Amino acid sequence: MTIENTEHIENIGNTENAENTAGVESAASTASTASAATYPVAPGYNVNVRSGPGTQYRVVRALPLGARVQILCQKPGTTVTGPYGTTKIWDSIGVGEYVSDAYVKTGSDGYVAPRCA
């Protein structure tokens, strides 16, 4: 695997805007939705959220440390290696928002949500 195929992690900083936190719960948050499962993002990472399922898509924001995400659907994309393995699965966490499943602890190497249309 080359560095070009590895999802770059960075802290883009601006989390004050409400749209920057849509679909994400802070680990310290006490709010929860009984019917919607959330999954933790790998500890110590500000994971890039991209506009599509691959590293070639633009970064729209970064998840804060300790984030949890609700996976709306999943689809194949660029292969990424992260703390939870190597995968081509990308998780849709909002409209036009995708994160590599390699950075989300789903407890599975496969799909845990429906395939995106």
Coordinates of N, CA and C in Angstrom, one line a residue:
M1 N 0.8 -1.2 0.0 CA 0.0 0.0 0.0 C 0.9 1.2 0.0
T2 N 0.5 2.2 -0.8 CA 1.3 3.4 -0.9 C 0.6 4.5 -0.1
I3 N 1.4 5.5 0.2 CA 0.8 6.6 1.0 C -0.4 7.3 0.4
E4 N -0.4 7.3 -1.0 CA -1.5 7.9 -1.7 C -2.9 7.2 -1.4
N5 N -2.8 5.9 -1.0 CA -4.0 5.1 -0.7 C -4.4 5.1 0.8
T6 N -3.6 5.9 1.6 CA -3.9 6.0 3.0 C -4.7 7.2 3.3
E7 N -5.8 7.1 4.0 CA -6.6 8.3 4.4 C -5.8 9.2 5.3
H8 N -5.6 10.4 4.9 CA -4.9 11.4 5.7 C -5.8 11.9 6.9
I9 N -5.2 12.0 8.1 CA -5.9 12.4 9.2 C -5.4 13.8 9.6
E10 N -6.2 14.7 9.9 CA -5.8 16.0 10.3 C -6.9 16.7 11.1
N11 N -6.5 17.7 11.8 CA -7.4 18.5 12.6 C -7.6 19.8 11.8
I12 N -8.8 20.0 11.2 CA -9.0 21.2 10.4 C -9.6 22.3 11.3
G13 N -9.9 22.0 12.6 CA -10.1 23.1 13.6 C -11.5 23.6 13.7
N14 N -12.1 24.1 12.7 CA -13.4 24.8 12.9 C -14.5 23.9 13.2
T15 N -14.9 23.8 14.5 CA -16.1 23.0 14.9 C -17.2 23.9 15.5
E16 N -17.0 25.2 15.4 CA -18.0 26.1 16.0 C -19.3 26.1 15.2
N17 N -19.2 25.9 13.9 CA -20.4 26.0 13.0 C -21.3 24.7 13.3
A18 N -22.6 24.9 13.4 CA -23.5 23.7 13.7 C -23.4 22.7 12.6
E19 N -23.2 23.1 11.3 CA -23.1 22.1 10.3 C -21.9 21.2 10.4
N20 N -20.9 21.7 11.1 CA -19.6 20.9 11.3 C -19.8 19.7 12.3
T21 N -20.9 19.7 13.1 CA -21.2 18.7 14.0 C -22.4 17.8 13.7
A22 N -23.0 18.0 12.6 CA -24.2 17.3 12.2 C -23.8 15.8 12.1
G23 N -24.6 14.9 12.6 CA -24.4 13.5 12.5 C -23.3 12.9 13.4
V24 N -22.8 13.8 14.3 CA -21.7 13.4 15.2 C -22.1 13.7 16.6
E25 N -21.8 12.7 17.5 CA -22.0 13.0 19.0 C -20.7 13.0 19.6
S26 N -20.5 13.9 20.5 CA -19.3 13.9 21.3 C -19.3 12.7 22.3
A27 N -18.2 12.2 22.6 CA -18.1 11.1 23.6 C -18.7 11.5 24.9
A28 N -18.6 12.8 25.2 CA -19.1 13.3 26.5 C -20.6 13.6 26.4
S29 N -21.1 13.6 25.2 CA -22.5 13.9 25.1 C -23.5 12.9 25.8
T30 N -24.5 13.5 26.5 CA -25.4 12.6 27.1 C -26.6 12.3 26.3
A31 N -26.8 13.0 25.1 CA -27.9 12.8 24.3 C -27.7 11.5 23.5
S32 N -28.8 10.8 23.4 CA -28.8 9.6 22.6 C -30.1 9.3 21.9
T33 N -30.1 8.6 20.9 CA -31.3 8.2 20.2 C -31.5 6.7 20.3
A34 N -32.6 6.3 20.9 CA -32.8 4.9 21.3 C -32.7 4.0 20.0
S35 N -33.3 4.5 18.9 CA -33.4 3.6 17.7 C -32.2 3.7 16.8
A36 N -31.2 4.6 17.0 CA -30.1 4.8 16.1 C -28.8 4.4 16.8
A37 N -28.2 3.4 16.3 CA -26.9 3.0 16.8 C -25.8 4.0 16.4
T38 N -24.9 4.2 17.3 CA -23.7 5.0 16.9 C -22.5 4.2 17.2
Y39 N -21.4 4.5 16.5 CA -20.1 3.8 16.6 C -19.0 4.8 16.9
P40 N -18.1 4.4 17.7 CA -17.0 5.3 18.1 C -15.9 5.4 16.9
V41 N -15.4 6.5 16.8 CA -14.3 6.8 15.9 C -13.0 6.4 16.7
A42 N -12.0 5.9 16.0 CA -10.7 5.5 16.6 C -10.2 6.6 17.5
P43 N -9.9 6.2 18.8 CA -9.4 7.2 19.7 C -8.1 7.9 19.2
G44 N -8.0 9.2 19.5 CA -6.8 9.9 19.1 C -6.7 10.4 17.7
Y45 N -7.8 10.2 16.9 CA -7.8 10.6 15.5 C -8.9 11.7 15.3
N46 N -8.5 12.7 14.5 CA -9.5 13.7 13.9 C -9.7 13.2 12.5
V47 N -10.7 12.4 12.3 CA -10.9 11.7 11.0 C -11.5 12.7 10.0
N48 N -11.0 12.7 8.8 CA -11.5 13.5 7.7 C -12.9 13.0 7.3
V49 N -13.8 13.9 7.1 CA -15.1 13.6 6.5 C -15.0 14.1 5.1
R50 N -15.3 13.2 4.1 CA -15.2 13.6 2.7 C -16.5 13.7 2.0
S51 N -16.6 14.3 0.9 CA -17.8 14.5 0.1 C -18.3 13.3 -0.6
G52 N -17.4 12.3 -0.7 CA -17.7 11.0 -1.4 C -16.9 9.9 -0.8
P53 N -17.1 8.6 -1.3 CA -16.5 7.5 -0.7 C -15.1 7.2 -1.2
G54 N -14.2 8.1 -1.0 CA -12.8 7.9 -1.4 C -11.9 9.1 -1.1
T55 N -10.6 8.8 -1.1 CA -9.6 9.9 -0.7 C -9.5 10.9 -1.8
Q56 N -10.0 10.7 -3.0 CA -10.0 11.7 -4.0 C -11.1 12.8 -3.9
Y57 N -12.0 12.5 -3.0 CA -13.1 13.5 -2.7 C -12.6 14.6 -1.7
R58 N -13.2 15.8 -1.8 CA -12.7 16.8 -0.9 C -13.1 16.6 0.5
V59 N -12.3 17.1 1.4 CA -12.5 17.1 2.8 C -13.6 18.2 3.2
V60 N -14.7 17.8 3.8 CA -15.7 18.8 4.1 C -15.6 19.2 5.6
R61 N -15.0 18.4 6.4 CA -14.8 18.7 7.8 C -14.0 17.6 8.4
A62 N -13.6 17.7 9.7 CA -13.0 16.6 10.4 C -13.8 16.4 11.7
L63 N -13.8 15.1 12.1 CA -14.5 14.7 13.3 C -13.7 15.0 14.5
P64 N -14.3 15.5 15.5 CA -13.5 15.8 16.7 C -13.0 14.5 17.4
L65 N -12.0 14.7 18.3 CA -11.6 13.5 19.1 C -12.7 13.0 19.9
G66 N -12.8 11.7 20.0 CA -13.9 11.1 20.8 C -15.2 11.0 20.1
A67 N -15.3 11.3 18.9 CA -16.6 11.4 18.2 C -17.2 10.0 18.1
R68 N -18.5 10.0 18.0 CA -19.3 8.8 17.6 C -20.1 9.1 16.4
V69 N -20.3 8.2 15.5 CA -21.1 8.5 14.3 C -22.2 7.5 14.1
Q70 N -23.3 8.0 13.5 CA -24.4 7.1 13.1 C -24.2 6.8 11.6
I71 N -24.1 5.5 11.3 CA -23.9 5.1 9.9 C -25.3 5.0 9.2
L72 N -25.5 5.8 8.2 CA -26.8 5.8 7.5 C -26.8 4.7 6.5
C73 N -25.7 4.6 5.8 CA -25.5 3.5 4.8 C -24.0 3.4 4.5
Q74 N -23.7 2.4 3.7 CA -22.3 2.1 3.4 C -22.1 1.8 1.9
K75 N -20.9 2.1 1.3 CA -20.7 1.8 0.0 C -19.2 1.6 -0.2
P76 N -18.8 0.9 -1.3 CA -17.4 0.7 -1.5 C -16.7 1.9 -2.2
G77 N -15.4 2.1 -1.9 CA -14.7 3.2 -2.4 C -13.2 2.9 -2.4
T78 N -12.4 4.0 -2.2 CA -11.0 3.8 -2.1 C -10.6 2.9 -0.9
T79 N -9.6 2.1 -1.1 CA -9.1 1.2 0.0 C -8.3 2.1 0.9
V80 N -8.5 1.9 2.2 CA -7.8 2.7 3.2 C -7.4 1.8 4.3
T81 N -6.2 2.0 4.9 CA -5.7 1.3 6.1 C -5.8 2.3 7.3
G82 N -6.4 1.8 8.3 CA -6.5 2.6 9.6 C -6.3 1.7 10.8
P83 N -6.7 2.2 11.9 CA -6.5 1.4 13.2 C -7.4 0.1 13.2
Y84 N -8.5 0.1 12.5 CA -9.3 -1.1 12.5 C -9.2 -1.9 11.2
G85 N -8.0 -1.8 10.6 CA -7.7 -2.7 9.4 C -7.7 -1.9 8.1
T86 N -7.7 -2.7 7.0 CA -7.7 -2.2 5.7 C -9.1 -2.6 5.1
T87 N -9.7 -1.6 4.5 CA -11.1 -1.8 4.0 C -11.3 -0.8 2.8
K88 N -12.3 -1.2 2.0 CA -12.8 -0.3 0.9 C -14.2 0.2 1.3
I89 N -14.7 -0.1 2.5 CA -16.0 0.3 2.9 C -15.9 1.7 3.4
W90 N -16.9 2.6 3.0 CA -17.0 3.9 3.4 C -18.4 4.1 4.0
D91 N -18.4 4.8 5.2 CA -19.7 5.0 5.9 C -20.3 6.4 5.6
S92 N -21.5 6.4 5.2 CA -22.2 7.7 5.0 C -22.7 8.1 6.4
I93 N -22.3 9.3 6.9 CA -22.7 9.8 8.2 C -23.6 11.0 8.1
G94 N -23.9 11.4 6.8 CA -24.8 12.5 6.6 C -24.9 12.7 5.1
V95 N -25.7 13.6 4.6 CA -25.8 13.9 3.2 C -24.5 14.4 2.7
G96 N -23.9 13.7 1.7 CA -22.6 14.1 1.2 C -21.4 14.0 2.2
E97 N -21.5 13.1 3.2 CA -20.5 13.0 4.2 C -20.1 11.6 4.4
Y98 N -18.8 11.2 4.1 CA -18.3 9.9 4.2 C -17.1 9.8 5.0
V99 N -16.9 8.7 5.8 CA -15.7 8.4 6.5 C -15.3 7.0 6.2
S100 N -14.0 6.7 6.2 CA -13.5 5.3 5.9 C -13.9 4.5 7.1
D101 N -14.4 3.3 6.9 CA -14.8 2.4 7.9 C -13.5 1.9 8.7
A102 N -12.3 2.1 8.1 CA -11.1 1.7 8.8 C -10.9 2.5 10.1
Y103 N -11.6 3.6 10.2 CA -11.5 4.5 11.4 C -12.7 4.5 12.3
V104 N -13.6 3.6 12.0 CA -14.9 3.5 12.8 C -14.9 2.1 13.4
K105 N -15.1 2.0 14.7 CA -15.2 0.7 15.4 C -16.6 0.1 15.3
T106 N -16.9 -0.7 14.2 CA -18.2 -1.3 14.1 C -18.3 -2.7 14.6
G107 N -17.1 -3.3 14.9 CA -17.1 -4.7 15.4 C -17.2 -5.7 14.3
S108 N -17.1 -5.2 13.0 CA -17.2 -6.1 11.9 C -16.3 -5.7 10.8
D109 N -15.8 -6.7 10.0 CA -15.0 -6.4 8.8 C -15.9 -6.2 7.6
G110 N -17.2 -6.4 7.8 CA -18.1 -6.3 6.6 C -19.1 -5.1 6.8
Y111 N -20.1 -5.1 6.1 CA -21.2 -4.1 6.1 C -22.0 -4.3 7.4
V112 N -22.3 -3.2 8.0 CA -23.2 -3.2 9.2 C -24.5 -2.3 9.0
A113 N -24.6 -1.7 7.8 CA -25.7 -0.9 7.5 C -26.0 -1.2 6.0
P114 N -27.2 -0.8 5.6 CA -27.6 -1.0 4.2 C -26.6 -0.3 3.2
R115 N -26.5 -0.8 2.0 CA -25.7 -0.2 1.0 C -26.4 1.1 0.5
C116 N -25.5 2.1 0.3 CA -26.0 3.4 -0.2 C -26.5 3.2 -1.6
A117 N -27.5 3.9 -2.0 CA -28.0 3.9 -3.4 C -27.1 4.6 -4.4

